[in-house]
Short mmCIF file of C-alpha atoms in Angstrom, two decimals:
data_model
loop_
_atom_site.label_atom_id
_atom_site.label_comp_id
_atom_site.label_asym_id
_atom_site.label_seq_id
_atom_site.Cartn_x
_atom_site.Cartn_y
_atom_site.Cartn_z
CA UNK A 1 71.03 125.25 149.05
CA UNK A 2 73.04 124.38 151.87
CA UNK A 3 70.65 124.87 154.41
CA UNK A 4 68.35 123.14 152.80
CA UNK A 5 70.68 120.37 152.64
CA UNK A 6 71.48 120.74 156.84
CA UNK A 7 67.45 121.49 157.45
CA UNK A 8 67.26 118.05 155.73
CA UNK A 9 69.63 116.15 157.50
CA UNK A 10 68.69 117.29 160.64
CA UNK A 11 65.48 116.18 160.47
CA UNK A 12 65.84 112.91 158.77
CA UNK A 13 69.31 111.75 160.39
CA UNK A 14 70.47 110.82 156.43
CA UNK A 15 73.78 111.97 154.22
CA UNK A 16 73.07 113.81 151.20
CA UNK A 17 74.75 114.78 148.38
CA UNK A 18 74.28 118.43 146.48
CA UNK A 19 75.83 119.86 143.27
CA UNK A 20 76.68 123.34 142.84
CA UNK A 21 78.53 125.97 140.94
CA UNK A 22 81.07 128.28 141.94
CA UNK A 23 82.57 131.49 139.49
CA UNK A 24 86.13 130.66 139.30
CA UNK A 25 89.06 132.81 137.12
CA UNK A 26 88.60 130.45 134.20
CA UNK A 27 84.69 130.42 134.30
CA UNK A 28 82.67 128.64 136.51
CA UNK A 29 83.74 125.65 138.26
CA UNK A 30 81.68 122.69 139.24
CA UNK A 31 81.21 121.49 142.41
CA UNK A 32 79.98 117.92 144.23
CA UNK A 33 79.29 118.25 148.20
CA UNK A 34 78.83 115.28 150.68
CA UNK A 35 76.76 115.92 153.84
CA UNK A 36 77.11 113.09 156.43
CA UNK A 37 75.54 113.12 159.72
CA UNK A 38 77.70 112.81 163.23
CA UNK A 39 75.32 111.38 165.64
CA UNK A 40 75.96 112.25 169.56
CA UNK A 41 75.24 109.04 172.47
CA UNK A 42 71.52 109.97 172.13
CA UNK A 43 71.12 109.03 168.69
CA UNK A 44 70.74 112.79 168.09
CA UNK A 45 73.07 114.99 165.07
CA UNK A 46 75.70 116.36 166.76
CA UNK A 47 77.44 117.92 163.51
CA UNK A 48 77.39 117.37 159.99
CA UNK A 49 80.62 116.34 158.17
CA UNK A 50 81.14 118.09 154.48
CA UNK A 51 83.60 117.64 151.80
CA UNK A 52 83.45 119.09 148.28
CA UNK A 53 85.20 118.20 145.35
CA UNK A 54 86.00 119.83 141.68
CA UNK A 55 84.30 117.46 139.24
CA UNK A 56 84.27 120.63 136.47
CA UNK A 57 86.85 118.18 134.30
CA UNK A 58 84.79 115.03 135.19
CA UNK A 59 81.82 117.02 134.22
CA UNK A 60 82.78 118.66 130.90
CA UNK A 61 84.52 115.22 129.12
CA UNK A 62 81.07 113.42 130.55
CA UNK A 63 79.40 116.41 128.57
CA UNK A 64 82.00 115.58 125.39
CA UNK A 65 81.32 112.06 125.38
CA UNK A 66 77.36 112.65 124.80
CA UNK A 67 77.75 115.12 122.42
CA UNK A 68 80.28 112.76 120.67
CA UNK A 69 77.67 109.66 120.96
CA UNK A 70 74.59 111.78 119.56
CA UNK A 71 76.56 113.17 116.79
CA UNK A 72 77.65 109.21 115.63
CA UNK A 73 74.26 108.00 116.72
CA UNK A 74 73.04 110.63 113.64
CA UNK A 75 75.91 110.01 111.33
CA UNK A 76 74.94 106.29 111.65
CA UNK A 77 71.30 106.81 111.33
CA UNK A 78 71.97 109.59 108.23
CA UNK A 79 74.82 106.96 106.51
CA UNK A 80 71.66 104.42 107.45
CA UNK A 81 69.21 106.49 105.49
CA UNK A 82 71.54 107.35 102.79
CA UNK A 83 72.43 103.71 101.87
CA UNK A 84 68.17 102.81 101.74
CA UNK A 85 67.33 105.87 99.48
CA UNK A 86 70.85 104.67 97.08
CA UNK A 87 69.02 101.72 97.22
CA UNK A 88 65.70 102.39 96.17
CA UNK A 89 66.35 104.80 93.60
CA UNK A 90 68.82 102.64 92.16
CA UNK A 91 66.17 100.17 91.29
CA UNK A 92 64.26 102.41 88.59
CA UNK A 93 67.14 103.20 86.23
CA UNK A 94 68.76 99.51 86.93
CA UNK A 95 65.19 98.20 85.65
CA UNK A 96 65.42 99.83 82.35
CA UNK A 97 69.33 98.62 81.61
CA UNK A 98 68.07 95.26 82.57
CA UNK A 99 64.82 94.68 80.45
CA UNK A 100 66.03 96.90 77.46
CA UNK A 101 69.09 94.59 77.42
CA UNK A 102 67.53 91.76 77.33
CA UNK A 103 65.27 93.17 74.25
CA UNK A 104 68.02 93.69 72.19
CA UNK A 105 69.14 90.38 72.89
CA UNK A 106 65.50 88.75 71.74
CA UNK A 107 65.52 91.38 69.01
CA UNK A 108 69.39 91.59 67.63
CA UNK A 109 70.72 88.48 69.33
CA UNK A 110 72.75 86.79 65.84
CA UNK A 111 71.82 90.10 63.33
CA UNK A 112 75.00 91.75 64.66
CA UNK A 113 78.71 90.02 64.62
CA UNK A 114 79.55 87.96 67.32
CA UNK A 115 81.18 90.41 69.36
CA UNK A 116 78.39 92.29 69.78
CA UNK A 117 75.80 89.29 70.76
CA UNK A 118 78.93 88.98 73.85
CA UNK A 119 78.78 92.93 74.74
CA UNK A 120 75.27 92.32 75.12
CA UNK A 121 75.41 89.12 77.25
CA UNK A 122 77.84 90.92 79.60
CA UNK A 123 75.57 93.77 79.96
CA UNK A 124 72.63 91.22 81.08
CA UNK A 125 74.40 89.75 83.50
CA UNK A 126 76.35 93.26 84.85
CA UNK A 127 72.37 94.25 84.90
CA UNK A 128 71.38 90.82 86.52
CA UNK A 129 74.35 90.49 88.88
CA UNK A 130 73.55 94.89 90.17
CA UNK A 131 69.94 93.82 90.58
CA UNK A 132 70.57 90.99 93.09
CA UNK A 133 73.39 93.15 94.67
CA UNK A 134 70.61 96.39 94.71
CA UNK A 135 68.22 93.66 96.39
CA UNK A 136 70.22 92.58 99.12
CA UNK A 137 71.53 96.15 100.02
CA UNK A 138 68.21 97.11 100.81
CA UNK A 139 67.52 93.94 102.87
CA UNK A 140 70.64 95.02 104.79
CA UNK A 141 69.77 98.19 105.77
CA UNK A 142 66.18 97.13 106.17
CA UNK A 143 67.41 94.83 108.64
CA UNK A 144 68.17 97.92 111.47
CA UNK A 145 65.20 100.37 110.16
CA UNK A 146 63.33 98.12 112.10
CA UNK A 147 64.02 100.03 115.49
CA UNK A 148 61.63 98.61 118.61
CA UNK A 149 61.78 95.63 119.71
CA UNK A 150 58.79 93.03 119.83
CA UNK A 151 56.85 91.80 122.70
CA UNK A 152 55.76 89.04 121.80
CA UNK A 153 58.03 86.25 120.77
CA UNK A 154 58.29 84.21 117.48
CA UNK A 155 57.48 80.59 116.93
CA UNK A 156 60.85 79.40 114.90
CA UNK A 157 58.95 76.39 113.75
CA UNK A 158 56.67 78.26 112.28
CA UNK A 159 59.80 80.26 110.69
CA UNK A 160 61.74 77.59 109.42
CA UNK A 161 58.73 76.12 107.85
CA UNK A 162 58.38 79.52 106.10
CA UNK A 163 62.07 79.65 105.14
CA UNK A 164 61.78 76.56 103.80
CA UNK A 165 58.98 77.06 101.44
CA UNK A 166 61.34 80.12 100.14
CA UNK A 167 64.03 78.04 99.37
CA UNK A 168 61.96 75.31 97.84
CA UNK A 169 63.84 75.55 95.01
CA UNK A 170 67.48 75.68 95.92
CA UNK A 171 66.62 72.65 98.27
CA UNK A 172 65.28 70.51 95.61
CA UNK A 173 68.04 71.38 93.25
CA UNK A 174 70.31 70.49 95.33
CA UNK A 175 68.55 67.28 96.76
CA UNK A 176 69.64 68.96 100.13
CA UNK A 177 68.40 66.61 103.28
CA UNK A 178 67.14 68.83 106.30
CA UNK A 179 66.96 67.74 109.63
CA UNK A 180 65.59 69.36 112.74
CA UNK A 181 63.82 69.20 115.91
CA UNK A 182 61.91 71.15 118.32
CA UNK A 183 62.58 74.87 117.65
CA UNK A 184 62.00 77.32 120.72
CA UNK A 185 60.05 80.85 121.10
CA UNK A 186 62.69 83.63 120.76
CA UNK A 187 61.78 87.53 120.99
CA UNK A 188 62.75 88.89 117.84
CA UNK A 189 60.99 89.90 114.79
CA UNK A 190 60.12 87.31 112.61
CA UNK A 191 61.11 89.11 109.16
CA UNK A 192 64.44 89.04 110.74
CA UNK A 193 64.37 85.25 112.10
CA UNK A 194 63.88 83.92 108.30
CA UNK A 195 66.77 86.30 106.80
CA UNK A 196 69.03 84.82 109.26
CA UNK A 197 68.11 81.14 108.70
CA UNK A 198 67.26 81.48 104.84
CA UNK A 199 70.47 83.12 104.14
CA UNK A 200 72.35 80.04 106.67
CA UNK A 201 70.60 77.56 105.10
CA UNK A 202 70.99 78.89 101.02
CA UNK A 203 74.32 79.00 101.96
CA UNK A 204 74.36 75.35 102.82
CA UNK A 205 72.68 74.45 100.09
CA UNK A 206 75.03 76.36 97.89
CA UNK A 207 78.79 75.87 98.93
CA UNK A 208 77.92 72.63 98.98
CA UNK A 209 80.48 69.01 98.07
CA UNK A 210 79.18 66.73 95.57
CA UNK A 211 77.96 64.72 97.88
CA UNK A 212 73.96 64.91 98.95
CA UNK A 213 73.94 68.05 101.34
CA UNK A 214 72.79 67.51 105.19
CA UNK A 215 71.74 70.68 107.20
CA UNK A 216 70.72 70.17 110.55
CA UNK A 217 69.29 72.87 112.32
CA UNK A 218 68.68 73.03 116.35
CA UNK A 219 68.64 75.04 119.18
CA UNK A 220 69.58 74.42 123.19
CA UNK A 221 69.31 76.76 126.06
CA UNK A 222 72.32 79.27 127.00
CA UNK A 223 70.84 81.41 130.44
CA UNK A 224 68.60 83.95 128.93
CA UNK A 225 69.06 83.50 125.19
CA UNK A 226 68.83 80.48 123.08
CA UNK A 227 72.07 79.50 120.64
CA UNK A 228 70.83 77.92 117.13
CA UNK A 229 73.17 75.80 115.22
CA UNK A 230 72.76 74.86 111.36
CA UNK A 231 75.65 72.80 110.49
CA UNK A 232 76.04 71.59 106.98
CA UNK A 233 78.64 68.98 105.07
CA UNK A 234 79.93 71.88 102.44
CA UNK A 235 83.06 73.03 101.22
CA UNK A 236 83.54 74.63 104.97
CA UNK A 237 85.62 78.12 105.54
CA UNK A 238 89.39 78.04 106.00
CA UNK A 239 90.27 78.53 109.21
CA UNK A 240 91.67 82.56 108.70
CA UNK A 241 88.25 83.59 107.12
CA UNK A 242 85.94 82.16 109.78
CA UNK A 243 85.68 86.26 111.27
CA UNK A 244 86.39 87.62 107.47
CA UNK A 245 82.96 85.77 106.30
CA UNK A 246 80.63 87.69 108.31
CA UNK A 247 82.36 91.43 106.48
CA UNK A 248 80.01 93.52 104.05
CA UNK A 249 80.76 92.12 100.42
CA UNK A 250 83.29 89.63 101.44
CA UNK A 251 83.68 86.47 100.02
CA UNK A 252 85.86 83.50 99.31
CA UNK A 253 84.99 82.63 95.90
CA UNK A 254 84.66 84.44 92.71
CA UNK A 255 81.03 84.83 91.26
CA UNK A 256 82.14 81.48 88.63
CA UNK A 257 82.82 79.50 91.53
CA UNK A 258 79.94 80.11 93.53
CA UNK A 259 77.10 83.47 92.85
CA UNK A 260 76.83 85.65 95.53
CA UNK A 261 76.90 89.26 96.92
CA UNK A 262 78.76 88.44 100.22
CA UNK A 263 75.75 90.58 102.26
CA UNK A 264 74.53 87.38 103.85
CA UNK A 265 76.20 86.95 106.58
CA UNK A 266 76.93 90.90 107.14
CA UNK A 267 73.69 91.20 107.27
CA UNK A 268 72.87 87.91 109.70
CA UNK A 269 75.62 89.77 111.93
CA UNK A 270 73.75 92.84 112.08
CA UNK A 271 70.20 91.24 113.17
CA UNK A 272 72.20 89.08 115.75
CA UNK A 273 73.65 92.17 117.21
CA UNK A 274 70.67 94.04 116.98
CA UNK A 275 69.48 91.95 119.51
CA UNK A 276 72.52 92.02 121.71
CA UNK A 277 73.33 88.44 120.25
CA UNK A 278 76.37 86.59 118.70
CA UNK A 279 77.11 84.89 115.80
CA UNK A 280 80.30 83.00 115.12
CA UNK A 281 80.93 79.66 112.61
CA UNK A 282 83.14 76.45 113.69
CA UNK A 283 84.38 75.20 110.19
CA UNK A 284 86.52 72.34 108.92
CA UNK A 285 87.38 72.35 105.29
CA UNK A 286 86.29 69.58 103.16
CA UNK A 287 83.79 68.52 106.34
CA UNK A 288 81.52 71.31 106.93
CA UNK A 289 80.37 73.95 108.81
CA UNK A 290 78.74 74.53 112.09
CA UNK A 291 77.20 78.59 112.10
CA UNK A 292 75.80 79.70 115.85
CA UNK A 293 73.85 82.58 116.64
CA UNK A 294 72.23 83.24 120.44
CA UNK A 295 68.99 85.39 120.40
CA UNK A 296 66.89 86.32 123.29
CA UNK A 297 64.33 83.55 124.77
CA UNK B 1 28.46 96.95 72.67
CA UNK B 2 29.68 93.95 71.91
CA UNK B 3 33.68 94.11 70.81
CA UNK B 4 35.68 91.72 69.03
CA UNK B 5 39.24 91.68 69.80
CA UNK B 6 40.46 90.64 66.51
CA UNK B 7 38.54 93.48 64.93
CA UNK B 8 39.47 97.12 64.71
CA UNK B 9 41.69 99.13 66.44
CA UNK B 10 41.52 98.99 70.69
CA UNK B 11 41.64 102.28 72.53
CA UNK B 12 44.07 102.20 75.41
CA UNK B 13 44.36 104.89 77.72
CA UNK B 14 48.28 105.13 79.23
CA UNK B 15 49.16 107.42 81.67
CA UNK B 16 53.16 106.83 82.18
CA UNK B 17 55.68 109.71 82.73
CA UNK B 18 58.85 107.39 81.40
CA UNK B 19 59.64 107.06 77.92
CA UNK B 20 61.14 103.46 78.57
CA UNK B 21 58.06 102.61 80.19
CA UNK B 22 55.88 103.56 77.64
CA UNK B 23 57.74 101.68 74.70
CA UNK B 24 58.07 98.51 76.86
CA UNK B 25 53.94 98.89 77.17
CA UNK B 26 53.78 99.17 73.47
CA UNK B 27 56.11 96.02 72.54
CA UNK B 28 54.17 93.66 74.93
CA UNK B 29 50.70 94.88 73.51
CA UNK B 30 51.99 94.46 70.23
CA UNK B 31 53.69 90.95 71.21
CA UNK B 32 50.19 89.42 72.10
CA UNK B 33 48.58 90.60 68.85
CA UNK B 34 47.26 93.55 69.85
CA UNK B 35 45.86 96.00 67.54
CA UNK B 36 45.74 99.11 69.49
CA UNK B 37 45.60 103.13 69.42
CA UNK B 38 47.71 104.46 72.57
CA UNK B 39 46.58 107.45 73.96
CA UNK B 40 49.32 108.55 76.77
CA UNK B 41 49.29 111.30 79.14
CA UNK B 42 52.53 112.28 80.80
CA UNK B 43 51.59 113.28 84.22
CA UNK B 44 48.49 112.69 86.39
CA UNK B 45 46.88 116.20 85.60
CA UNK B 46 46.64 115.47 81.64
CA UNK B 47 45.23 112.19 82.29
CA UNK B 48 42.48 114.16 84.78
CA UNK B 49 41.69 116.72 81.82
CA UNK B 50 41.27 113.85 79.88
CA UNK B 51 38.94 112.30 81.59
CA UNK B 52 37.32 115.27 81.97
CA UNK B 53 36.74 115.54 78.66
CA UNK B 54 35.22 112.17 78.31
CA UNK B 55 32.87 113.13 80.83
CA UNK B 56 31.93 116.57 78.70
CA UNK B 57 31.71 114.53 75.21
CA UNK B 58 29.24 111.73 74.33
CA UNK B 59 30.60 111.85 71.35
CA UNK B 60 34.34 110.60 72.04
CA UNK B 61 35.18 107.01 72.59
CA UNK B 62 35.79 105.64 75.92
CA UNK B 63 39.12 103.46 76.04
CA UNK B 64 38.08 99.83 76.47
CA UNK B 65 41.25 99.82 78.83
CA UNK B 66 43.20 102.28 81.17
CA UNK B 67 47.17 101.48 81.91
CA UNK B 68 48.04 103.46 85.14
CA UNK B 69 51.54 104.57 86.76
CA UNK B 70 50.92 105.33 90.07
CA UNK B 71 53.82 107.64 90.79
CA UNK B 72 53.19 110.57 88.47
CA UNK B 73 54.22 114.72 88.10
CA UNK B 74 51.97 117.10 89.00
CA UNK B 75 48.81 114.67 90.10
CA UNK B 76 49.30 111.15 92.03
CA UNK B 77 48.06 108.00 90.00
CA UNK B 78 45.64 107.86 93.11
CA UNK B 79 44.12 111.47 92.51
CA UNK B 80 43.32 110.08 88.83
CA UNK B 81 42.30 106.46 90.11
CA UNK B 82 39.99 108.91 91.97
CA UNK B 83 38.80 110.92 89.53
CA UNK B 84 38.16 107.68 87.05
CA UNK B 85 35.59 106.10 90.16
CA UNK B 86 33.15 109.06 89.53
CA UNK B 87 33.69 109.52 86.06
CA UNK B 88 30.10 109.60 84.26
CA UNK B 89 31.41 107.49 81.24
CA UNK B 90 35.06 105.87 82.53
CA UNK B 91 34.01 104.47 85.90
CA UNK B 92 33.42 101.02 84.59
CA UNK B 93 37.08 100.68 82.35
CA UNK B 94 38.94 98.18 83.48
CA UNK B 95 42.33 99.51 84.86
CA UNK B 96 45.60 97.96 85.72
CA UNK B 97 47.61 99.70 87.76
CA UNK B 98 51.39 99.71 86.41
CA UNK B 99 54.17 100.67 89.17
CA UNK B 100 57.60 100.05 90.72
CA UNK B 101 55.90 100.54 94.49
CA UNK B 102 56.27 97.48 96.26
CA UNK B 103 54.61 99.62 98.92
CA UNK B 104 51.45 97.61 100.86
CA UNK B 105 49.40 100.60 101.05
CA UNK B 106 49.63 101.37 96.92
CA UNK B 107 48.05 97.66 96.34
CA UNK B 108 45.55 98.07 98.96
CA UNK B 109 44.66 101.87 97.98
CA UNK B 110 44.56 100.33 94.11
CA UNK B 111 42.06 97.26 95.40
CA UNK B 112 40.04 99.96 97.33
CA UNK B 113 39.63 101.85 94.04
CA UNK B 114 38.13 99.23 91.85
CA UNK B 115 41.45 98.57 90.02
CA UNK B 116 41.41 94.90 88.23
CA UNK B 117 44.76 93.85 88.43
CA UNK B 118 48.47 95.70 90.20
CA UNK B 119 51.01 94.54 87.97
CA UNK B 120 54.10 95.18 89.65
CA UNK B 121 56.99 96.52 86.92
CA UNK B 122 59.83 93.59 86.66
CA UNK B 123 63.18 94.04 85.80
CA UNK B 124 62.77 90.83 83.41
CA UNK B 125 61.78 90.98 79.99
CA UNK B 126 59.08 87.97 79.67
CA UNK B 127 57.37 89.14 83.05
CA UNK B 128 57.24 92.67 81.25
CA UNK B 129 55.90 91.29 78.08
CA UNK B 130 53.21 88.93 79.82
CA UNK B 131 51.46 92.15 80.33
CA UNK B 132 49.68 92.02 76.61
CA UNK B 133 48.30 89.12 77.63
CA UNK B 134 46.97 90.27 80.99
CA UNK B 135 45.33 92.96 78.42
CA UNK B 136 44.01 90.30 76.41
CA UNK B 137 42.36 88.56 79.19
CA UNK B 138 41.18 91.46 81.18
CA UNK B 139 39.59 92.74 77.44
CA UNK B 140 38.18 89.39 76.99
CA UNK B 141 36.25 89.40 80.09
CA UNK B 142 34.96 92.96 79.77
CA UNK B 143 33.82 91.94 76.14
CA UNK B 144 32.09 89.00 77.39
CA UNK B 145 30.35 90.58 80.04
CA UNK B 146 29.13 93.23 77.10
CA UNK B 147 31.19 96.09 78.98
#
C-alpha cells in the first residue's frame, strides 16, 4: 500500500492520502496517512513527507451516527406507514357507525324519549366530526408518501384556479372577495400546491370578521425559490400562537367556535419542508393575517 | 322478455361479505319501491359457483341485476367480474360495482369489464340510499332495451 502510494508520487509529483488499519491491544486501530512530495532545485522528488494519524474514534462515532440516522430514517418511514394503514382501515368500521346512525335517526328520530333522539345526535356528529378527522389524517401522511421530486414545474395559476373551483362553496358562502395576480412556475407537485393554498385560503374564508372577507394571494421572487403570500382580514392569530398554529391538531378555537381538525397547517408545514421551504404567518388580531411559504422556482 | 318493474318479484344477485353492507343494500332497494328477491353470496368463490350454475341450468333464472363488492374472501370481485364476461347466460346483466376502493385502477379495471356504474360506498345515509334508484334506472334501461 505504501509503495504504491510512493510509486505514485514519484511519478506524478502529487500528495496523496491512504487509509489503513493497524492490530492494536484493544482491536484494530484506524489509521489516515498524508504523503506530500519534497521537490529538490530541479523540480525533481527529493523525499516524501508522511504523517499518520488515529482517526479509529473519528471513525467509529461517524459509523454511530449512520447507523443512528438509518434506524430514525425507518422508524419515521414505519411510524409513516403505520399512521396511513390506521387511516385507511379506520374508514370501513367509521362508515358503518356513521350511516347506521343516521338510520336510526330517519327511522326512531321522536319514537324514543327525548334523551335518546340527543344520544343519537351526538353519535352523528362524534361519527361526522372522526370522518373529517380520518380524512385529513390520511391527506397528512399522503402528503410525504409522495417521495421524488418532479421535474417539471407547476403552473400555480392553473392551481389556484383549481383550488378555487374546490372551495366554490365556502367562497360563496362567505361572499369572500379574492384577489390575485400573476402566479409563477414552482417545482413541486401539484396535488401538494392546492393542499397548501386550499387549506390557506378555507382558512380565510372561515376565521373570518363579519365583515366581507378579502384574500389576496401573490407571489415575488426570493433567489432560488419564490415566497407566496395569502393575506386575509379574519379574526388573525394572537401573537404567542403564530408558531403553535402550524402543530398537529392544534387549534385556537373549540369546534362551536369555528369546525376544524387543526391538520391544516401541520400538514401545509410538512409539504413546505418537504421541499426544503418555509412557512411562517405575520398576524394582527382583529386585522388579519398574512401566511408565507417559499417553494422552489 | 319484456319486464315490468312494478310487476313481480326482481332477482338481484349480491355478492357482499359485510352484514352492514348487505342490510344497507336491502333498505335502499326497498326505499325506491323495489320488489326484490336477494340472492347474496359471501365471498367471491360462492358467487363463481353460482354463476356456474347458471351457466349449467337453462332452467334457473338469470338475475336482471348483479350488486358487486370488489374486495371479497377467498376470490377478488375482479376474478368474478371475470368470470360474469364469459358467462353463457350472465354476460349481458347489468352490474354495479359496490366498494370502499377509492383506488384508480379498481374503476378503470371495473370500466374495462363491462361494469355499468362504480358506486363508491358513502359514509352518508341519502348517498347510500340513492342506490335503489340507480337500480331503478339501470333496470329501466335494460327493460327498455328488451334485455
Amino acid at each position: 500500500m505504501f509503495d504504491d502510494s510512493l510509486r505514485s508520487i514519484l511519478s506524478t509529483g502529487q500528495g496523496n492520502t491512504i487509509e489503513f488499519d493497524l492490530p492494536g491491544p484493544n482491536g484494530v486501530r484506524h489509521f489516515v496517512a498524508d504523503a506530500t512530495p519534497e521537490f529538490d532545485e530541479n523540480g525533481r522528488v527529493a523525499s516524501v513527507l508522511t504523517s499518520s494519524h488515529d482517526v479509529t474514534d473519528a471513525k467509529r462515532a461517524e459509523e454511530g451516527l449512520r447507523a443512528m440516522n438509518d434506524e430514525l430514517r425507518r422508524a419515521n418511514e414505519d411510524l409513516n406507514q403505520f399512521a396511513y394503514s390506521a387511516s385507511h382501515d379506520l374508514q370501513e368500521p367509521l362508515r358503518m357507525v356513521a350511516v347506521y346512525s343516521q338510520l336510526l335517526a330517519r327511522k326512531y328520530a321522536g319514537k324514543l324519549d327525548e334523551q335518546a333522539d340527543e344520544y343519537i345526535s351526538y353519535t352523528i356528529a362524534g361519527a361526522h366530526r372522526m370522518e373529517i378527522l380520518v380524512r385529513d389524517l390520511l391527506a397528512y401522511t399522503k402528503a410525504v408518501s409522495i417521495s421524488d421530486l418532479p421535474k417539471e414545474g407547476v403552473d400555480a395559476n392553473a392551481v389556484l384556479q383549481n383550488v378555487i373551483a374546490n372551495l366554490r362553496g365556502a367562497i360563496e358562502d362567505s361572499a369572500a372577495e379574492l384577489v390575485y395576480g400573476e402566479l409563477p412556475c414552482v417545482k413541486v407537485h401539484d396535488i401538494h400546491l392546492v393542499q397548501l393554498l386550499q387549506n390557506i385560503i378555507s382558512n380565510a374564508t372561515k376565521y373570518r370578521r363579519p365583515e366581507r372577507p378579502r384574500i389576496v394571494i401573490g407571489a415575488a421572487g426570493d433567489g432560488e425559490c419564490w415566497r407566496f403570500s395569502v393575506s386575509d382580514n379574519g379574526v388573525g392569530i394572537p401573537a404567542k400562537y403564530t408558531e403553535q398554529v402550524f402543530g398537529l391538531f392544534q387549534r385556537l378555537y373549540s369546534a362551536a367556535e369555528f369546525p376544524g381538525t387543526g391538520i391544516g397547517l401541520a400538514l401545509c408545514r410538512r409539504i413546505v419542508e418537504r421541499y426544503g421551504g418555509k412557512i411562517w404567518v405575520e398576524s394582527e388580531v382583529g386585522r388579519g393575517s398574512t401566511f408565507y411559504f417559499t417553494l422552489p422556482a | 322478455m319484456m319486464h315490468d318493474l312494478n310487476s313481480g318479484t326482481l332477482q338481484i344477485f349480491l355478492v357482499e361479505d359485510n352484514p352492514g353492507d348487505m342490510l344497507l343494500v336491502r333498505e335502499a332497494l326497498a326505499e325506491h319501491g323495489l320488489i326484490f328477491e336477494l340472492e347474496v353470496a359471501s365471498n367471491g368463490e360462492r358467487a363463481i359457483e353460482y354463476i356456474d350454475a347458471l351457466d349449467g341450468d337453462d332452467t334457473r333464472p338469470c338475475p336482471k341485476i348483479m350488486l358487486l363488492d370488489l374486495n371479497l374472501p377467498r376470490k377478488s370481485g375482479e376474478e368474478v367480474l371475470k368470470r360474469l364476461t364469459v358467462s353463457s347466460r350472465c354476460s349481458g346483466v347489468p352490474t354495479i360495482v359496490i366498494t370502499s376502493s377509492e383506488d384508480p385502477h379498481d374503476h378503470q379495471m371495473a370500466e374495462r369489464l363491462g361494469v355499468s356504474h362504480y358506486f363508491r360506498k358513502p359514509t352518508d345515509l341519502n348517498a347510500f340510499m340513492a342506490l335503489g334508484e340507480l337500480v331503478r334506472s339501470l333496470l329501466e334501461k335494460s327493460t327498455a332495451s328488451g334485455n
